[in-house]
CSV table of C-alpha atoms in Angstrom, one decimal:
chain,number,residue,atom,x,y,z
A,14,MET,CA,133.8,106.4,104.1
A,15,GLU,CA,132.1,104.0,101.8
A,16,THR,CA,134.3,103.1,98.3
A,17,LYS,CA,132.3,102.4,95.2
A,18,LEU,CA,134.1,100.1,92.7
A,19,ILE,CA,134.4,101.2,88.9
A,20,SER,CA,135.0,99.1,85.8
A,21,VAL,CA,135.0,99.9,82.6
A,22,GLN,CA,136.6,98.2,79.8
A,23,LYS,CA,136.3,98.7,75.5
A,24,GLU,CA,138.2,97.5,72.6
A,25,VAL,CA,140.4,99.6,70.5
A,26,SER,CA,141.3,99.1,67.0
A,27,LEU,CA,144.9,99.9,66.3
A,28,PRO,CA,146.3,101.9,63.2
A,29,ALA,CA,148.2,99.6,61.5
A,30,PHE,CA,151.6,100.3,62.3
A,31,PRO,CA,155.1,99.2,60.5
A,32,LYS,CA,157.2,96.1,62.2
A,33,GLY,CA,158.7,97.8,64.7
A,34,PHE,CA,158.1,99.6,68.5
A,35,HIS,CA,155.6,102.4,68.6
A,36,LEU,CA,154.1,104.8,71.5
A,37,ILE,CA,150.5,104.1,72.2
A,38,THR,CA,149.8,105.9,75.2
A,39,ASN,CA,148.0,109.0,73.9
A,40,LEU,CA,146.0,106.4,71.4
A,41,VAL,CA,145.0,104.9,75.3
A,42,ILE,CA,144.6,107.7,77.0
A,43,LYS,CA,142.1,108.8,74.5
A,44,GLU,CA,139.5,106.0,74.6
A,45,LEU,CA,138.8,106.6,78.5
A,46,PRO,CA,137.2,109.7,79.4
A,47,GLU,CA,136.3,107.4,82.0
A,48,LEU,CA,139.8,108.0,83.9
A,49,LYS,CA,138.3,110.6,85.7
A,50,HIS,CA,136.4,109.1,87.7
A,51,VAL,CA,139.1,106.8,89.2
A,52,ASN,CA,140.6,107.5,92.7
A,53,VAL,CA,142.8,104.6,93.1
A,54,GLY,CA,143.0,101.5,90.6
A,55,THR,CA,144.4,100.0,87.3
A,56,LEU,CA,144.7,100.0,84.1
A,57,HIS,CA,145.1,97.0,82.3
A,58,VAL,CA,146.1,96.8,78.4
A,59,TYR,CA,145.4,93.3,76.8
A,60,ILE,CA,147.0,92.7,73.2
A,61,LYS,CA,144.6,90.0,71.3
A,62,HIS,CA,147.0,88.6,69.0
A,63,THR,CA,150.0,86.2,69.7
A,64,SER,CA,152.8,88.2,67.0
A,65,ALA,CA,152.6,91.3,68.8
A,66,SER,CA,153.5,92.6,72.3
A,67,LEU,CA,153.0,95.4,75.1
A,68,SER,CA,155.4,96.8,77.3
A,69,ILE,CA,156.2,100.0,79.3
A,70,ASN,CA,159.6,102.0,77.8
A,71,GLU,CA,161.5,105.4,77.0
A,72,ASP,CA,159.3,107.5,75.5
A,73,ALA,CA,160.9,110.5,74.4
A,74,ASP,CA,163.5,109.7,71.7
A,75,PRO,CA,162.8,107.7,69.2
A,76,SER,CA,166.4,106.2,68.9
A,77,VAL,CA,165.1,103.6,72.0
A,78,ARG,CA,162.6,102.4,70.0
A,79,SER,CA,164.8,101.7,66.7
A,80,ASP,CA,167.7,100.0,68.9
A,81,PHE,CA,164.7,97.9,70.2
A,82,GLU,CA,163.8,96.9,66.8
A,83,LYS,CA,167.4,95.8,65.8
A,84,PHE,CA,168.1,94.3,69.0
A,85,PHE,CA,165.1,91.9,69.3
A,86,GLN,CA,165.4,91.2,65.3
A,87,LYS,CA,169.3,90.0,66.3
A,88,LEU,CA,168.1,88.4,69.6
A,89,VAL,CA,165.2,86.2,67.7
A,90,PRO,CA,166.5,85.9,64.3
A,91,GLU,CA,164.6,84.5,61.6
A,92,ARG,CA,165.2,80.9,59.4
A,93,GLU,CA,166.6,79.4,62.1
A,94,PRO,CA,167.7,76.0,61.0
A,95,TYR,CA,165.8,73.9,64.4
A,96,TYR,CA,162.3,76.4,63.5
A,97,THR,CA,159.2,73.8,62.5
A,98,HIS,CA,156.3,76.1,62.6
A,99,THR,CA,157.4,77.8,58.9
A,100,SER,CA,154.2,78.3,56.6
A,101,GLU,CA,153.2,81.8,58.0
A,102,GLY,CA,156.4,82.9,56.8
A,103,PRO,CA,160.1,83.7,57.9
A,104,ASP,CA,158.8,86.8,60.2
A,105,ASP,CA,156.4,84.7,62.1
A,106,MET,CA,158.0,82.1,64.6
A,107,PRO,CA,160.1,85.1,65.7
A,108,ALA,CA,157.0,87.2,66.3
A,109,HIS,CA,155.7,84.9,68.7
A,110,LEU,CA,158.9,84.6,70.6
A,111,LYS,CA,159.1,88.2,70.5
A,112,ALA,CA,155.6,88.3,72.0
A,113,SER,CA,156.3,86.2,75.0
A,114,LEU,CA,159.8,87.5,75.8
A,115,LEU,CA,158.1,90.8,76.1
A,116,GLY,CA,154.6,90.2,77.2
A,117,SER,CA,150.6,90.4,76.2
A,118,SER,CA,149.9,93.0,78.3
A,119,VAL,CA,150.5,95.9,81.0
A,120,THR,CA,149.0,97.1,84.1
A,121,ILE,CA,149.7,100.7,85.4
A,122,PRO,CA,148.2,102.4,88.3
A,123,VAL,CA,145.6,104.7,88.2
A,124,ASN,CA,145.4,107.7,90.9
A,125,ASP,CA,143.3,110.9,90.9
A,126,GLY,CA,142.2,110.2,87.5
A,127,ARG,CA,145.1,109.9,85.4
A,128,LEU,CA,147.8,107.3,85.0
A,129,LEU,CA,150.7,107.1,87.2
A,130,MET,CA,153.6,106.2,84.8
A,131,GLY,CA,156.9,107.6,85.5
A,132,THR,CA,157.6,111.1,83.4
A,133,TRP,CA,159.8,109.3,80.7
A,134,GLN,CA,157.0,105.8,80.4
A,135,GLY,CA,154.9,105.2,78.1
A,136,ILE,CA,153.3,102.2,76.2
A,137,TYR,CA,155.1,100.4,73.8
A,138,LEU,CA,153.3,98.6,71.1
A,139,GLY,CA,155.6,95.5,69.4
A,140,GLU,CA,154.9,95.1,66.0
A,141,HIS,CA,156.6,92.3,65.0
A,142,ARG,CA,155.4,90.7,61.7
A,143,ASN,CA,155.9,92.8,58.7
A,144,HIS,CA,151.8,93.4,57.9
A,145,GLY,CA,150.5,92.8,61.2
A,146,GLY,CA,147.2,95.3,60.1
A,147,ASN,CA,145.5,96.5,62.8
A,148,ARG,CA,146.0,94.8,66.1
A,149,LYS,CA,142.8,94.8,68.6
A,150,ILE,CA,144.0,95.7,72.3
A,151,ILE,CA,141.4,95.5,75.3
A,152,LEU,CA,141.6,98.4,78.3
A,153,THR,CA,140.1,97.5,81.7
A,154,LEU,CA,139.9,100.1,84.3
A,155,LEU,CA,139.3,98.8,88.0
A,156,GLY,CA,139.7,100.8,91.0
A,157,SER,CA,137.3,103.1,93.5
A,158,SER,CA,135.2,105.7,92.1
A,159,SER,CA,135.9,109.4,93.4
B,20,MET,CA,127.6,88.6,102.3
B,21,GLU,CA,128.4,91.7,101.2
B,22,THR,CA,131.6,92.0,99.5
B,23,LYS,CA,133.3,95.3,99.9
B,24,LEU,CA,136.0,96.8,97.9
B,25,ILE,CA,139.4,97.9,99.6
B,26,SER,CA,141.7,100.4,97.6
B,27,VAL,CA,145.0,101.0,98.8
B,28,GLN,CA,148.2,103.0,97.0
B,29,LYS,CA,151.2,104.6,97.9
B,30,GLU,CA,154.4,105.7,96.5
B,31,VAL,CA,157.8,104.1,98.0
B,32,SER,CA,161.3,106.0,97.6
B,33,LEU,CA,163.3,102.4,97.4
B,34,PRO,CA,166.9,103.4,98.9
B,35,ALA,CA,169.8,103.1,96.0
B,36,PHE,CA,171.1,99.9,94.9
B,37,PRO,CA,174.4,98.9,93.1
B,38,LYS,CA,173.6,97.4,89.0
B,39,GLY,CA,172.6,94.2,89.6
B,40,PHE,CA,169.2,92.1,91.4
B,41,HIS,CA,168.3,93.0,94.5
B,42,LEU,CA,165.3,91.3,97.0
B,43,ILE,CA,163.1,94.0,98.0
B,44,THR,CA,159.6,91.9,99.4
B,45,ASN,CA,160.2,92.9,102.8
B,46,LEU,CA,160.4,96.9,102.0
B,47,VAL,CA,157.2,96.4,99.8
B,48,ILE,CA,155.6,94.5,103.0
B,49,LYS,CA,156.3,97.0,105.7
B,50,GLU,CA,154.8,99.8,103.7
B,51,LEU,CA,151.4,98.0,103.8
B,52,PRO,CA,150.1,97.2,106.7
B,53,GLU,CA,146.4,97.4,105.3
B,54,LEU,CA,147.7,94.2,103.6
B,55,LYS,CA,145.9,92.3,106.9
B,56,HIS,CA,142.5,93.9,105.8
B,57,VAL,CA,142.5,92.5,102.3
B,58,ASN,CA,140.9,88.6,102.0
B,59,VAL,CA,141.0,88.2,98.4
B,60,GLY,CA,142.9,90.7,95.7
B,61,THR,CA,146.4,91.3,94.2
B,62,LEU,CA,148.9,93.7,94.9
B,63,HIS,CA,150.2,95.5,91.6
B,64,VAL,CA,153.7,96.3,92.0
B,65,TYR,CA,154.8,99.0,89.3
B,66,ILE,CA,158.3,100.7,89.0
B,67,LYS,CA,158.1,104.2,87.4
B,68,HIS,CA,161.6,104.3,85.6
B,69,THR,CA,162.5,102.8,82.1
B,70,SER,CA,166.4,101.4,83.0
B,71,ALA,CA,165.2,99.1,86.2
B,72,SER,CA,162.7,96.0,86.4
B,73,LEU,CA,160.8,94.5,88.5
B,74,SER,CA,160.4,90.6,88.5
B,75,ILE,CA,159.8,87.4,90.7
B,76,ASN,CA,162.6,84.5,91.7
B,77,GLU,CA,164.5,82.9,94.1
B,78,ASP,CA,164.7,84.6,97.4
B,79,ALA,CA,166.5,82.2,99.1
B,80,ASP,CA,170.4,81.9,97.7
B,81,PRO,CA,171.8,85.0,96.3
B,82,SER,CA,174.2,83.2,93.6
B,83,VAL,CA,171.0,83.2,92.0
B,84,ARG,CA,171.0,86.7,91.9
B,85,SER,CA,174.6,87.4,90.9
B,86,ASP,CA,174.2,84.7,87.8
B,87,PHE,CA,171.1,86.7,87.0
B,88,GLU,CA,173.3,89.7,86.6
B,89,LYS,CA,175.8,87.7,84.5
B,90,PHE,CA,173.4,86.1,82.2
B,91,PHE,CA,172.0,89.7,81.8
B,92,GLN,CA,175.1,91.2,81.2
B,93,LYS,CA,175.6,88.6,78.2
B,94,LEU,CA,172.6,89.0,76.8
B,95,VAL,CA,172.5,92.3,76.4
B,96,PRO,CA,175.8,93.7,75.8
B,97,GLU,CA,176.8,97.1,76.1
B,98,ARG,CA,178.6,99.2,73.3
B,99,GLU,CA,176.5,97.4,70.4
B,100,PRO,CA,177.9,98.9,67.4
B,101,TYR,CA,174.1,99.3,66.3
B,102,TYR,CA,172.9,101.2,69.4
B,103,THR,CA,172.0,104.8,68.2
B,104,HIS,CA,171.0,105.6,71.9
B,105,THR,CA,174.3,106.4,73.2
B,106,SER,CA,174.5,110.1,74.8
B,107,GLU,CA,173.4,108.8,78.3
B,108,GLY,CA,176.4,106.2,78.4
B,109,PRO,CA,176.8,102.9,77.9
B,110,ASP,CA,174.8,101.3,80.3
B,111,ASP,CA,171.7,102.7,79.4
B,112,MET,CA,170.3,101.5,76.2
B,113,PRO,CA,171.0,97.9,77.4
B,114,ALA,CA,169.1,98.9,80.5
B,115,HIS,CA,166.4,99.7,78.6
B,116,LEU,CA,166.5,97.0,77.0
B,117,LYS,CA,166.8,94.6,80.2
B,118,ALA,CA,163.7,96.5,81.3
B,119,SER,CA,161.3,96.0,79.2
B,120,LEU,CA,163.0,92.0,78.7
B,121,LEU,CA,162.0,91.5,82.8
B,122,GLY,CA,159.0,93.7,82.9
B,123,SER,CA,158.5,97.0,84.9
B,124,SER,CA,155.6,95.8,87.2
B,125,VAL,CA,154.8,92.4,89.1
B,126,THR,CA,151.2,91.5,90.6
B,127,ILE,CA,150.8,89.1,93.2
B,128,PRO,CA,147.4,87.2,94.8
B,129,VAL,CA,146.8,88.4,98.3
B,130,ASN,CA,144.9,86.3,100.4
B,131,ASP,CA,143.4,86.8,104.3
B,132,GLY,CA,145.8,89.9,104.9
B,133,ARG,CA,149.2,88.4,103.5
B,134,LEU,CA,151.0,87.4,99.7
B,135,LEU,CA,150.3,84.5,98.1
B,136,MET,CA,154.0,83.6,96.7
B,137,GLY,CA,155.3,80.2,96.9
B,138,THR,CA,157.9,79.6,99.6
B,139,TRP,CA,161.3,80.6,97.5
B,140,GLN,CA,159.6,83.5,95.8
B,141,GLY,CA,161.0,87.2,96.2
B,142,ILE,CA,160.5,90.5,94.4
B,143,TYR,CA,163.6,91.3,92.9
B,144,LEU,CA,164.5,95.2,91.7
B,145,GLY,CA,166.5,94.8,88.7
B,146,GLU,CA,168.8,97.8,88.7
B,147,HIS,CA,170.3,98.4,85.3
B,148,ARG,CA,172.2,101.0,85.3
B,149,ASN,CA,175.6,101.9,87.2
B,150,HIS,CA,174.5,104.7,89.5
B,151,GLY,CA,170.4,104.3,89.3
B,152,GLY,CA,169.5,106.1,92.4
B,153,ASN,CA,166.8,105.8,94.5
B,154,ARG,CA,163.5,104.2,92.5
B,155,LYS,CA,160.2,104.9,93.2
B,156,ILE,CA,157.5,102.0,92.9
B,157,ILE,CA,153.8,102.2,93.1
B,158,LEU,CA,151.9,99.8,95.3
B,159,THR,CA,148.4,99.1,95.1
B,160,LEU,CA,146.0,96.7,96.6
B,161,LEU,CA,142.9,96.0,95.3
B,162,GLY,CA,140.4,93.7,96.7
B,163,SER,CA,137.5,92.9,99.3
B,164,SER,CA,137.8,93.7,102.8
B,165,SER,CA,137.7,90.8,105.2
C,25,MET,CA,123.1,101.5,88.6
C,26,GLU,CA,125.1,99.6,91.8
C,27,THR,CA,128.2,97.8,90.9
C,28,LYS,CA,128.8,94.9,93.3
C,29,LEU,CA,132.2,93.9,93.6
C,30,ILE,CA,133.3,90.3,93.0
C,31,SER,CA,136.2,88.2,94.0
C,32,VAL,CA,137.5,84.9,93.7
C,33,GLN,CA,140.4,83.4,94.8
C,34,LYS,CA,141.2,79.4,94.2
C,35,GLU,CA,144.7,77.1,94.2
C,36,VAL,CA,144.9,75.0,91.6
C,37,SER,CA,147.4,72.0,91.6
C,38,LEU,CA,148.5,71.3,88.0
C,39,PRO,CA,149.4,67.6,86.5
C,40,ALA,CA,153.4,66.9,86.0
C,41,PHE,CA,154.1,68.1,83.1
C,42,PRO,CA,157.6,67.5,81.0
C,43,LYS,CA,160.1,70.0,80.2
C,44,GLY,CA,158.7,72.1,77.8
C,45,PHE,CA,155.8,74.4,77.1
C,46,HIS,CA,151.9,73.4,77.5
C,47,LEU,CA,148.4,75.1,76.8
C,48,ILE,CA,146.3,75.4,80.7
C,49,THR,CA,143.6,77.1,79.4
C,50,ASN,CA,141.2,74.5,79.8
C,51,LEU,CA,142.8,73.8,82.7
C,52,VAL,CA,141.9,77.2,84.2
C,53,ILE,CA,138.7,77.6,83.2
C,54,LYS,CA,136.7,74.4,84.5
C,55,GLU,CA,138.3,75.7,87.7
C,56,LEU,CA,136.3,79.3,87.3
C,57,PRO,CA,132.6,78.6,87.3
C,58,GLU,CA,132.4,81.9,88.7
C,59,LEU,CA,133.6,83.3,85.5
C,60,LYS,CA,129.6,83.3,84.5
C,61,HIS,CA,128.9,85.9,87.2
C,62,VAL,CA,131.7,88.3,86.0
C,63,ASN,CA,130.7,91.2,84.0
C,64,VAL,CA,133.7,93.4,83.5
C,65,GLY,CA,136.7,92.4,85.5
C,66,THR,CA,140.2,90.4,85.0
C,67,LEU,CA,141.6,87.1,85.8
C,68,HIS,CA,145.1,86.7,87.1
C,69,VAL,CA,147.2,83.4,87.2
C,70,TYR,CA,150.4,83.2,88.9
C,71,ILE,CA,152.8,80.2,89.1
C,72,LYS,CA,154.0,79.9,93.0
C,73,HIS,CA,157.3,78.6,91.3
C,74,THR,CA,160.9,80.4,90.4
C,75,SER,CA,161.6,77.6,87.9
C,76,ALA,CA,158.7,77.8,85.8
C,77,SER,CA,156.5,80.4,83.7
C,78,LEU,CA,153.3,81.2,82.8
C,79,SER,CA,152.5,83.5,79.4
C,80,ILE,CA,150.2,83.9,76.3
C,81,ASN,CA,150.5,82.6,73.0
C,82,GLU,CA,149.7,80.6,70.3
C,83,ASP,CA,147.0,77.7,71.0
C,84,ALA,CA,146.5,76.2,67.6
C,85,ASP,CA,149.9,74.5,66.2
C,86,PRO,CA,151.7,72.6,68.5
C,87,SER,CA,154.8,73.0,66.3
C,88,VAL,CA,154.8,76.8,67.8
C,89,ARG,CA,155.5,74.8,71.3
C,90,SER,CA,158.5,72.9,70.8
C,91,ASP,CA,160.0,75.9,68.6
C,92,PHE,CA,159.4,78.2,72.0
C,93,GLU,CA,161.2,74.9,74.2
C,94,LYS,CA,164.3,75.1,71.0
C,95,PHE,CA,164.8,78.6,70.9
C,96,PHE,CA,164.8,78.8,75.0
C,97,GLN,CA,167.0,76.1,75.3
C,98,LYS,CA,169.1,78.2,72.9
C,99,LEU,CA,168.8,81.8,74.6
C,100,VAL,CA,169.3,80.2,77.9
C,101,PRO,CA,172.2,77.5,78.1
C,102,GLU,CA,172.9,75.0,80.5
C,103,ARG,CA,176.4,74.8,81.9
C,104,GLU,CA,177.7,78.1,81.5
C,105,PRO,CA,181.3,78.5,83.1
C,106,TYR,CA,180.0,81.5,85.2
C,107,TYR,CA,177.2,80.0,86.5
C,108,THR,CA,177.4,79.8,90.5
C,109,HIS,CA,174.0,78.3,91.7
C,110,THR,CA,174.9,74.9,90.2
C,111,SER,CA,173.9,72.5,93.5
C,112,GLU,CA,170.2,71.7,92.3
C,113,GLY,CA,171.5,70.6,88.6
C,114,PRO,CA,172.3,72.1,85.5
C,115,ASP,CA,168.8,72.9,84.2
C,116,ASP,CA,168.1,74.7,87.8
C,117,MET,CA,169.8,77.8,87.3
C,118,PRO,CA,168.3,78.4,83.2
C,119,ALA,CA,164.8,77.6,84.6
C,120,HIS,CA,165.1,80.6,87.1
C,121,LEU,CA,166.4,82.8,84.0
C,122,LYS,CA,163.5,81.7,81.8
C,123,ALA,CA,161.1,81.9,84.9
C,124,SER,CA,162.1,85.6,84.4
C,125,LEU,CA,162.1,86.5,80.9
C,126,LEU,CA,159.1,85.0,80.6
C,127,GLY,CA,157.3,86.0,83.7
C,128,SER,CA,155.1,84.3,86.8
C,129,SER,CA,152.0,85.5,86.1
C,130,VAL,CA,149.0,86.8,83.6
C,131,THR,CA,146.5,88.8,83.5
C,132,ILE,CA,143.5,88.5,81.2
C,133,PRO,CA,140.6,90.6,80.5
C,134,VAL,CA,137.3,88.8,81.4
C,135,ASN,CA,134.1,90.6,80.1
C,136,ASP,CA,130.3,88.8,80.0
C,137,GLY,CA,131.4,85.7,81.6
C,138,ARG,CA,134.2,84.5,79.7
C,139,LEU,CA,138.1,85.4,79.4
C,140,LEU,CA,138.3,87.6,76.7
C,141,MET,CA,140.8,86.3,74.5
C,142,GLY,CA,141.9,86.6,71.2
C,143,THR,CA,140.7,83.7,68.8
C,144,TRP,CA,144.1,81.6,68.7
C,145,GLN,CA,145.7,83.0,71.9
C,146,GLY,CA,145.5,80.1,75.1
C,147,ILE,CA,148.0,80.2,78.5
C,148,TYR,CA,151.5,78.3,78.3
C,149,LEU,CA,152.4,76.9,81.4
C,150,GLY,CA,156.4,76.8,80.4
C,151,GLU,CA,157.8,74.1,82.6
C,152,HIS,CA,161.8,74.7,82.8
C,153,ARG,CA,162.7,71.8,84.9
C,154,ASN,CA,163.3,68.5,83.8
C,155,HIS,CA,161.4,67.0,86.4
C,156,GLY,CA,159.4,69.9,87.9
C,157,GLY,CA,156.8,67.8,89.7
C,158,ASN,CA,153.3,69.1,89.9
C,159,ARG,CA,153.2,72.8,90.0
C,160,LYS,CA,150.8,75.5,91.8
C,161,ILE,CA,149.0,77.8,90.2
C,162,ILE,CA,146.8,80.8,91.9
C,163,LEU,CA,143.7,82.0,90.0
C,164,THR,CA,141.9,85.6,91.3
C,165,LEU,CA,139.1,87.1,89.5
C,166,LEU,CA,138.4,90.5,90.6
C,167,GLY,CA,135.7,92.3,88.7
C,168,SER,CA,131.8,93.6,88.9
C,169,SER,CA,128.7,91.1,89.4
C,170,SER,CA,126.5,90.6,86.7
């Protein structure tokens, strides 16, 4: 049986979110009607910014996302006396650090036309600036066509 | 010369591990006899849970893995007074945080039928719950067939 | 229209860098003349070491990279009394921990022959040893050919 390559890529502009962690799974899926044509593959989600992050975590209880914000705010404090990159405001250098601690992309397996995530998993956008505005993400679907 | 796509995907249930960091490289490789058919590609390993993690680190000396457990236990403490997601026990919220700090997947290059890791590299399962039970991972191999 | 698979893989030896964070975007791109043949795909960059890391962050202002070094030096201290993996020097165990916090690989979308990064994004090598020497990375390009 021959296996044909499917490759799809889209740039998506997200709505502006307040500082904190936000579920974007449904926003991603609705941009990808082509998912249904993939037999086996991966979806790569990449954020084109250095002060916001992408990760995978619990999608059911919003208290997880608010505890994330409190934890990371404490782990990466603002106004550390040793910061030298301070010209863009006190939230900027911590935002860069959080972006690298959490990551700039996630890759999710795709099977038989759908994302193969765990029951309680979702895609988190970490908005680490006070006024981050619209963030652009790139979706890349690679795999075999069904 | 024509290059043909190879795409293989498997769900694997891992044995239950105690809280801490564990090498799963051999468990992964023994599930993938198809590796030998890949000329150039990647292996994506994804965990379908939000309180366990996957990462790459030193596979030779077990003291690295026990120091990992001590470090992350200190970095992400239990029973922080500001946690609100506490209904599933004191190890639950720290487990979610560790999962996003360390990551939910690793991607490893594949060349000529084998994983192209460094000499001392292995795949770490981070089990962050006291009683996490069996964890499910998804292996996705994409590349050109040899 | 038929979509053909392109798969390219290279091992690259980086020059020795001092401890800290360093931009390697241009070193990566100059090794990949094949990029121009990719229509849609991903570039996976993987480091074959457990005491150095790869991440994506701000490429314009070097003060971000020096603040990164100071932050991670404080977040993951040397000579913690509970470390047991100490035979390779005080910078070794922190280097392993930083490698897993930051990650061993990055994946970047590719479109129409170029890396689809944000305007201010670059690839950071995190050199976490005092004398890490030459580091080997593996570049894997997968996608559809143009």
